[in-house]
Amino acid sequence: MTRAELEEAFGSGNGDKIRDALISAFYSEKGEWVQGWCLKLTDHPDPVARYGVAVVLGSNAIVHRDEVDLVKCLEAVEKLGGDLEERVRAAAKDSLGDVLHAIKLRGTS
């Protein structure tokens, strides 16, 4: 997806489109840009979008740990860990492990 298509999907309000765009952005965009969108979408009303945020935050933290704010990632996944939706909480729990690992890796590099 182009950046314009990603931004269009993020503004669509459609959780499926947002989730898919976040995953696509993870593979094509800079980590800091992806993180910015994840943080903006953490409180999205659609649980599918929040699920996408939870999944991408952890992967983004591992792969782009030197260009993202890992404290903000940690805060966001901890918040999503208390989500009302089980699948969002489960994805956040997985991502929490990734973020903590990224913090450890950054400290040793």
Coordinates of N, CA, C and O in Angstrom, one line a residue:
M1 N 0.8 -1.2 0.0 CA 0.0 0.0 0.0 C 0.9 1.2 0.0 O 1.9 1.3 0.7
T2 N 0.4 2.3 -0.7 CA 1.2 3.5 -0.7 C 0.9 4.2 0.6 O -0.1 3.9 1.3
R3 N 1.7 5.2 0.9 CA 1.4 6.0 2.1 C 0.0 6.6 2.1 O -0.7 6.7 3.1
A4 N -0.4 7.1 0.9 CA -1.7 7.7 0.8 C -2.8 6.7 1.1 O -3.8 7.0 1.8
E5 N -2.6 5.5 0.6 CA -3.6 4.5 0.8 C -3.6 4.1 2.3 O -4.7 3.8 2.9
L6 N -2.5 4.0 2.9 CA -2.4 3.7 4.3 C -3.2 4.7 5.2 O -4.0 4.4 6.0
E7 N -2.9 6.0 4.9 CA -3.5 7.1 5.6 C -5.0 7.1 5.4 O -5.8 7.4 6.3
E8 N -5.4 6.8 4.2 CA -6.9 6.7 3.9 C -7.5 5.6 4.7 O -8.6 5.7 5.3
A9 N -6.8 4.4 4.8 CA -7.4 3.3 5.6 C -7.4 3.7 7.0 O -8.4 3.4 7.7
F10 N -6.4 4.4 7.6 CA -6.4 4.7 9.0 C -7.5 5.7 9.3 O -8.1 5.6 10.4
G11 N -7.9 6.5 8.4 CA -9.0 7.5 8.6 C -10.4 6.9 8.2 O -11.4 7.6 8.4
S12 N -10.4 5.7 7.8 CA -11.7 5.1 7.3 C -12.7 4.8 8.4 O -13.9 4.7 8.2
G13 N -12.2 4.5 9.6 CA -13.0 4.0 10.7 C -13.3 2.6 10.6 O -13.9 2.0 11.5
N14 N -12.9 1.9 9.6 CA -13.1 0.4 9.4 C -12.0 -0.3 10.0 O -10.9 -0.3 9.6
G15 N -12.3 -1.1 11.1 CA -11.3 -1.8 11.8 C -10.5 -2.8 11.0 O -9.3 -2.9 11.1
D16 N -11.2 -3.5 10.1 CA -10.5 -4.5 9.2 C -9.5 -3.7 8.3 O -8.3 -4.2 8.1
K17 N -9.9 -2.6 7.7 CA -9.0 -1.9 6.9 C -7.8 -1.3 7.7 O -6.7 -1.3 7.2
I18 N -8.1 -0.8 8.9 CA -7.0 -0.3 9.7 C -6.0 -1.3 10.1 O -4.8 -1.1 10.0
R19 N -6.5 -2.5 10.5 CA -5.6 -3.6 10.9 C -4.8 -4.0 9.7 O -3.5 -4.1 9.9
D20 N -5.4 -4.2 8.6 CA -4.6 -4.6 7.4 C -3.6 -3.5 7.0 O -2.4 -3.8 6.6
A21 N -4.0 -2.2 7.1 CA -3.0 -1.2 6.8 C -1.9 -1.1 7.8 O -0.7 -0.8 7.4
L22 N -2.1 -1.3 9.0 CA -1.1 -1.3 10.0 C -0.1 -2.4 9.7 O 1.2 -2.2 9.8
I23 N -0.6 -3.6 9.4 CA 0.3 -4.7 9.1 C 1.1 -4.4 7.8 O 2.3 -4.6 7.8
S24 N 0.5 -3.8 6.8 CA 1.2 -3.4 5.6 C 2.2 -2.4 5.9 O 3.4 -2.5 5.4
A25 N 1.9 -1.4 6.7 CA 2.8 -0.3 7.0 C 4.0 -0.8 7.7 O 5.1 -0.3 7.5
F26 N 3.8 -1.8 8.6 CA 5.0 -2.4 9.3 C 6.1 -2.9 8.3 O 7.2 -2.7 8.6
Y27 N 5.6 -3.4 7.2 CA 6.6 -4.0 6.2 C 7.1 -2.9 5.3 O 8.1 -3.2 4.6
S28 N 6.5 -1.7 5.2 CA 6.9 -0.8 4.1 C 7.3 0.6 4.6 O 7.9 1.3 3.9
E29 N 7.0 0.9 5.9 CA 7.3 2.2 6.4 C 8.3 2.2 7.5 O 8.6 1.2 8.1
K30 N 8.8 3.4 7.8 CA 9.7 3.5 9.0 C 9.0 3.3 10.3 O 7.8 3.6 10.4
G31 N 9.7 2.7 11.2 CA 9.1 2.3 12.5 C 8.5 3.4 13.3 O 7.5 3.3 13.9
E32 N 9.2 4.6 13.2 CA 8.6 5.7 14.0 C 7.3 6.2 13.4 O 6.4 6.5 14.2
W33 N 7.1 6.1 12.1 CA 5.9 6.5 11.5 C 4.8 5.5 11.9 O 3.7 5.9 12.2
V34 N 5.1 4.2 11.8 CA 4.1 3.2 12.2 C 3.7 3.3 13.7 O 2.6 3.2 14.0
Q35 N 4.7 3.6 14.5 CA 4.4 3.7 15.9 C 3.5 4.9 16.1 O 2.5 4.8 16.9
G36 N 3.7 6.0 15.4 CA 2.8 7.2 15.6 C 1.4 6.8 15.3 O 0.5 7.2 16.0
W37 N 1.2 6.1 14.2 CA -0.2 5.7 13.9 C -0.8 4.7 14.9 O -1.9 4.8 15.3
C38 N 0.1 3.8 15.4 CA -0.4 2.8 16.4 C -0.9 3.6 17.6 O -1.9 3.3 18.2
L39 N -0.1 4.5 18.1 CA -0.4 5.3 19.3 C -1.7 6.1 19.1 O -2.5 6.2 20.0
K40 N -1.9 6.6 17.9 CA -3.1 7.4 17.6 C -4.3 6.5 17.6 O -5.4 6.9 17.9
L41 N -4.1 5.2 17.2 CA -5.3 4.3 17.0 C -5.5 3.4 18.3 O -6.4 2.5 18.2
T42 N -4.7 3.6 19.3 CA -4.9 2.7 20.5 C -6.3 2.7 21.1 O -6.7 1.7 21.6
D43 N -6.9 3.9 21.0 CA -8.3 4.0 21.6 C -9.4 3.9 20.6 O -10.5 4.3 20.8
H44 N -9.1 3.4 19.4 CA -10.1 3.3 18.3 C -11.3 2.5 18.8 O -11.2 1.5 19.6
P45 N -12.5 2.9 18.5 CA -13.7 2.2 18.9 C -13.9 0.7 18.4 O -14.5 -0.1 19.1
D46 N -13.2 0.4 17.3 CA -13.4 -0.9 16.7 C -12.3 -1.8 17.3 O -11.1 -1.6 17.2
P47 N -12.7 -2.9 17.9 CA -11.7 -3.8 18.5 C -10.8 -4.5 17.5 O -9.6 -4.8 17.8
V48 N -11.2 -4.6 16.3 CA -10.3 -5.2 15.2 C -9.1 -4.2 15.0 O -8.0 -4.6 14.8
A49 N -9.4 -2.9 15.0 CA -8.3 -1.9 14.9 C -7.4 -2.0 16.1 O -6.2 -2.0 15.9
R50 N -7.9 -2.1 17.3 CA -7.1 -2.2 18.5 C -6.3 -3.4 18.5 O -5.1 -3.5 18.9
Y51 N -6.9 -4.5 18.0 CA -6.1 -5.8 17.8 C -4.9 -5.6 16.9 O -3.8 -6.0 17.2
G52 N -5.1 -4.9 15.8 CA -4.1 -4.6 14.8 C -3.0 -3.8 15.5 O -1.8 -4.0 15.3
V53 N -3.4 -2.8 16.3 CA -2.4 -2.0 17.0 C -1.6 -2.9 17.9 O -0.3 -2.8 18.0
A54 N -2.2 -3.7 18.7 CA -1.5 -4.6 19.6 C -0.5 -5.5 19.0 O 0.6 -5.7 19.4
V55 N -0.9 -6.1 17.8 CA 0.0 -7.0 17.1 C 1.2 -6.2 16.6 O 2.3 -6.6 16.7
V56 N 0.9 -5.1 15.9 CA 2.0 -4.4 15.3 C 3.0 -3.7 16.2 O 4.2 -3.6 16.0
L57 N 2.5 -3.2 17.4 CA 3.4 -2.6 18.3 C 4.5 -3.5 18.7 O 5.7 -3.0 18.8
G58 N 4.3 -4.7 19.0 CA 5.3 -5.6 19.5 C 6.3 -5.9 18.4 O 7.5 -5.8 18.6
S59 N 5.8 -6.2 17.2 CA 6.7 -6.5 16.1 C 7.6 -5.3 15.7 O 8.8 -5.3 15.5
N60 N 6.9 -4.1 15.7 CA 7.6 -2.9 15.4 C 8.7 -2.6 16.4 O 9.8 -2.1 16.1
A61 N 8.4 -2.8 17.7 CA 9.4 -2.6 18.7 C 10.6 -3.4 18.5 O 11.7 -3.0 18.7
I62 N 10.4 -4.7 18.2 CA 11.6 -5.6 18.0 C 12.4 -5.2 16.7 O 13.6 -5.0 16.8
V63 N 11.7 -5.0 15.6 CA 12.5 -4.7 14.4 C 13.0 -3.3 14.3 O 14.1 -3.1 13.8
H64 N 12.3 -2.3 14.9 CA 12.7 -0.9 14.8 C 13.1 -0.3 16.1 O 12.9 0.8 16.4
R65 N 13.6 -1.1 17.0 CA 13.9 -0.7 18.4 C 14.8 0.5 18.5 O 14.7 1.2 19.5
D66 N 15.6 0.8 17.5 CA 16.5 1.9 17.6 C 15.9 3.2 17.1 O 16.5 4.2 17.2
E67 N 14.7 3.1 16.5 CA 14.0 4.3 16.0 C 12.7 4.6 16.6 O 12.0 5.6 16.2
V68 N 12.2 3.8 17.5 CA 10.9 4.0 18.2 C 11.1 4.3 19.7 O 12.2 4.1 20.2
D69 N 10.1 4.9 20.2 CA 10.1 5.2 21.7 C 9.5 3.9 22.4 O 8.3 3.7 22.4
L70 N 10.4 3.1 22.9 CA 10.0 1.9 23.6 C 9.1 2.1 24.8 O 8.3 1.3 25.1
V71 N 9.3 3.2 25.5 CA 8.5 3.5 26.7 C 7.1 3.7 26.2 O 6.1 3.2 26.9
K72 N 6.9 4.5 25.2 CA 5.5 4.7 24.6 C 4.9 3.4 24.2 O 3.7 3.1 24.4
C73 N 5.7 2.5 23.5 CA 5.2 1.2 23.1 C 4.8 0.4 24.3 O 3.7 -0.2 24.3
L74 N 5.6 0.4 25.4 CA 5.3 -0.3 26.6 C 4.0 0.2 27.2 O 3.1 -0.6 27.6
E75 N 3.8 1.5 27.3 CA 2.6 2.1 27.9 C 1.4 1.7 27.1 O 0.3 1.3 27.6
A76 N 1.5 1.7 25.7 CA 0.4 1.4 24.9 C 0.0 -0.1 25.0 O -1.2 -0.4 25.1
V77 N 0.9 -1.0 25.0 CA 0.6 -2.4 25.1 C 0.1 -2.8 26.5 O -0.8 -3.6 26.6
E78 N 0.6 -2.1 27.5 CA 0.0 -2.3 28.9 C -1.4 -1.8 28.9 O -2.3 -2.5 29.5
K79 N -1.7 -0.7 28.3 CA -3.1 -0.2 28.3 C -4.0 -1.2 27.5 O -5.1 -1.5 28.0
L80 N -3.5 -1.7 26.4 CA -4.3 -2.6 25.6 C -4.5 -4.0 26.3 O -5.4 -4.7 26.1
G81 N -3.6 -4.3 27.2 CA -3.7 -5.5 28.0 C -4.9 -5.5 29.0 O -5.3 -6.5 29.5
G82 N -5.5 -4.3 29.1 CA -6.7 -4.2 29.9 C -8.0 -4.0 29.1 O -9.0 -3.6 29.6
D83 N -7.9 -4.2 27.8 CA -9.0 -4.0 26.9 C -10.2 -4.9 27.2 O -10.0 -6.0 27.8
L84 N -11.3 -4.5 26.9 CA -12.5 -5.3 27.1 C -12.6 -6.6 26.2 O -13.2 -7.6 26.6
E85 N -11.9 -6.5 25.1 CA -12.0 -7.6 24.1 C -10.8 -8.6 24.4 O -9.7 -8.2 24.5
E86 N -11.2 -9.9 24.5 CA -10.2 -10.9 24.8 C -9.1 -11.0 23.8 O -7.9 -11.1 24.1
R87 N -9.4 -10.9 22.5 CA -8.4 -11.0 21.5 C -7.4 -9.9 21.5 O -6.2 -10.0 21.2
V88 N -7.9 -8.7 21.9 CA -7.0 -7.5 22.0 C -6.1 -7.7 23.2 O -4.9 -7.5 23.1
R89 N -6.6 -8.2 24.3 CA -5.8 -8.5 25.5 C -4.7 -9.5 25.2 O -3.6 -9.4 25.6
A90 N -5.1 -10.6 24.5 CA -4.2 -11.7 24.2 C -3.0 -11.1 23.3 O -1.9 -11.4 23.5
A91 N -3.4 -10.3 22.3 CA -2.4 -9.8 21.4 C -1.5 -8.8 22.1 O -0.2 -8.8 21.9
A92 N -2.0 -8.1 23.0 CA -1.3 -7.1 23.8 C -0.3 -7.9 24.7 O 0.9 -7.5 24.9
K93 N -0.7 -9.0 25.3 CA 0.1 -9.8 26.1 C 1.3 -10.3 25.3 O 2.5 -10.3 25.8
D94 N 1.1 -10.8 24.1 CA 2.2 -11.2 23.3 C 3.1 -10.1 22.9 O 4.4 -10.2 23.0
S95 N 2.6 -8.9 22.6 CA 3.4 -7.8 22.3 C 4.1 -7.2 23.4 O 5.3 -6.7 23.3
L96 N 3.6 -7.4 24.6 CA 4.3 -6.9 25.8 C 5.6 -7.7 25.9 O 6.7 -7.0 26.2
G97 N 5.6 -9.0 25.7 CA 6.9 -9.7 25.7 C 7.9 -9.2 24.7 O 9.1 -9.1 24.9
D98 N 7.4 -8.9 23.5 CA 8.2 -8.4 22.4 C 8.8 -7.0 22.8 O 10.0 -6.8 22.6
V99 N 8.0 -6.1 23.4 CA 8.5 -4.8 23.8 C 9.5 -4.9 24.9 O 10.6 -4.3 24.8
L100 N 9.3 -5.8 25.8 CA 10.2 -6.0 26.9 C 11.6 -6.5 26.4 O 12.6 -6.1 26.8
H101 N 11.4 -7.4 25.4 CA 12.6 -8.0 24.8 C 13.4 -6.9 24.0 O 14.6 -6.9 24.1
A102 N 12.7 -6.1 23.3 CA 13.3 -5.0 22.6 C 14.0 -4.0 23.5 O 15.2 -3.6 23.2
I103 N 13.4 -3.8 24.7 CA 14.1 -2.9 25.7 C 15.4 -3.6 26.1 O 16.4 -2.9 26.2
K104 N 15.3 -4.8 26.4 CA 16.5 -5.6 26.8 C 17.6 -5.5 25.7 O 18.8 -5.3 26.0
L105 N 17.2 -5.8 24.5 CA 18.2 -5.8 23.4 C 18.8 -4.4 23.2 O 20.0 -4.3 22.9
R106 N 18.0 -3.4 23.3 CA 18.5 -2.0 23.1 C 19.6 -1.7 24.2 O 20.6 -1.1 24.0
G107 N 19.3 -2.2 25.4 CA 20.2 -2.0 26.5 C 21.5 -2.7 26.4 O 22.5 -2.3 27.0
T108 N 21.6 -3.8 25.6 CA 22.8 -4.6 25.4 C 23.5 -4.2 24.1 O 24.6 -4.7 23.9
S109 N 22.9 -3.4 23.3 CA 23.6 -3.1 22.0 C 24.4 -1.8 22.1 O 24.4 -1.0 23.0

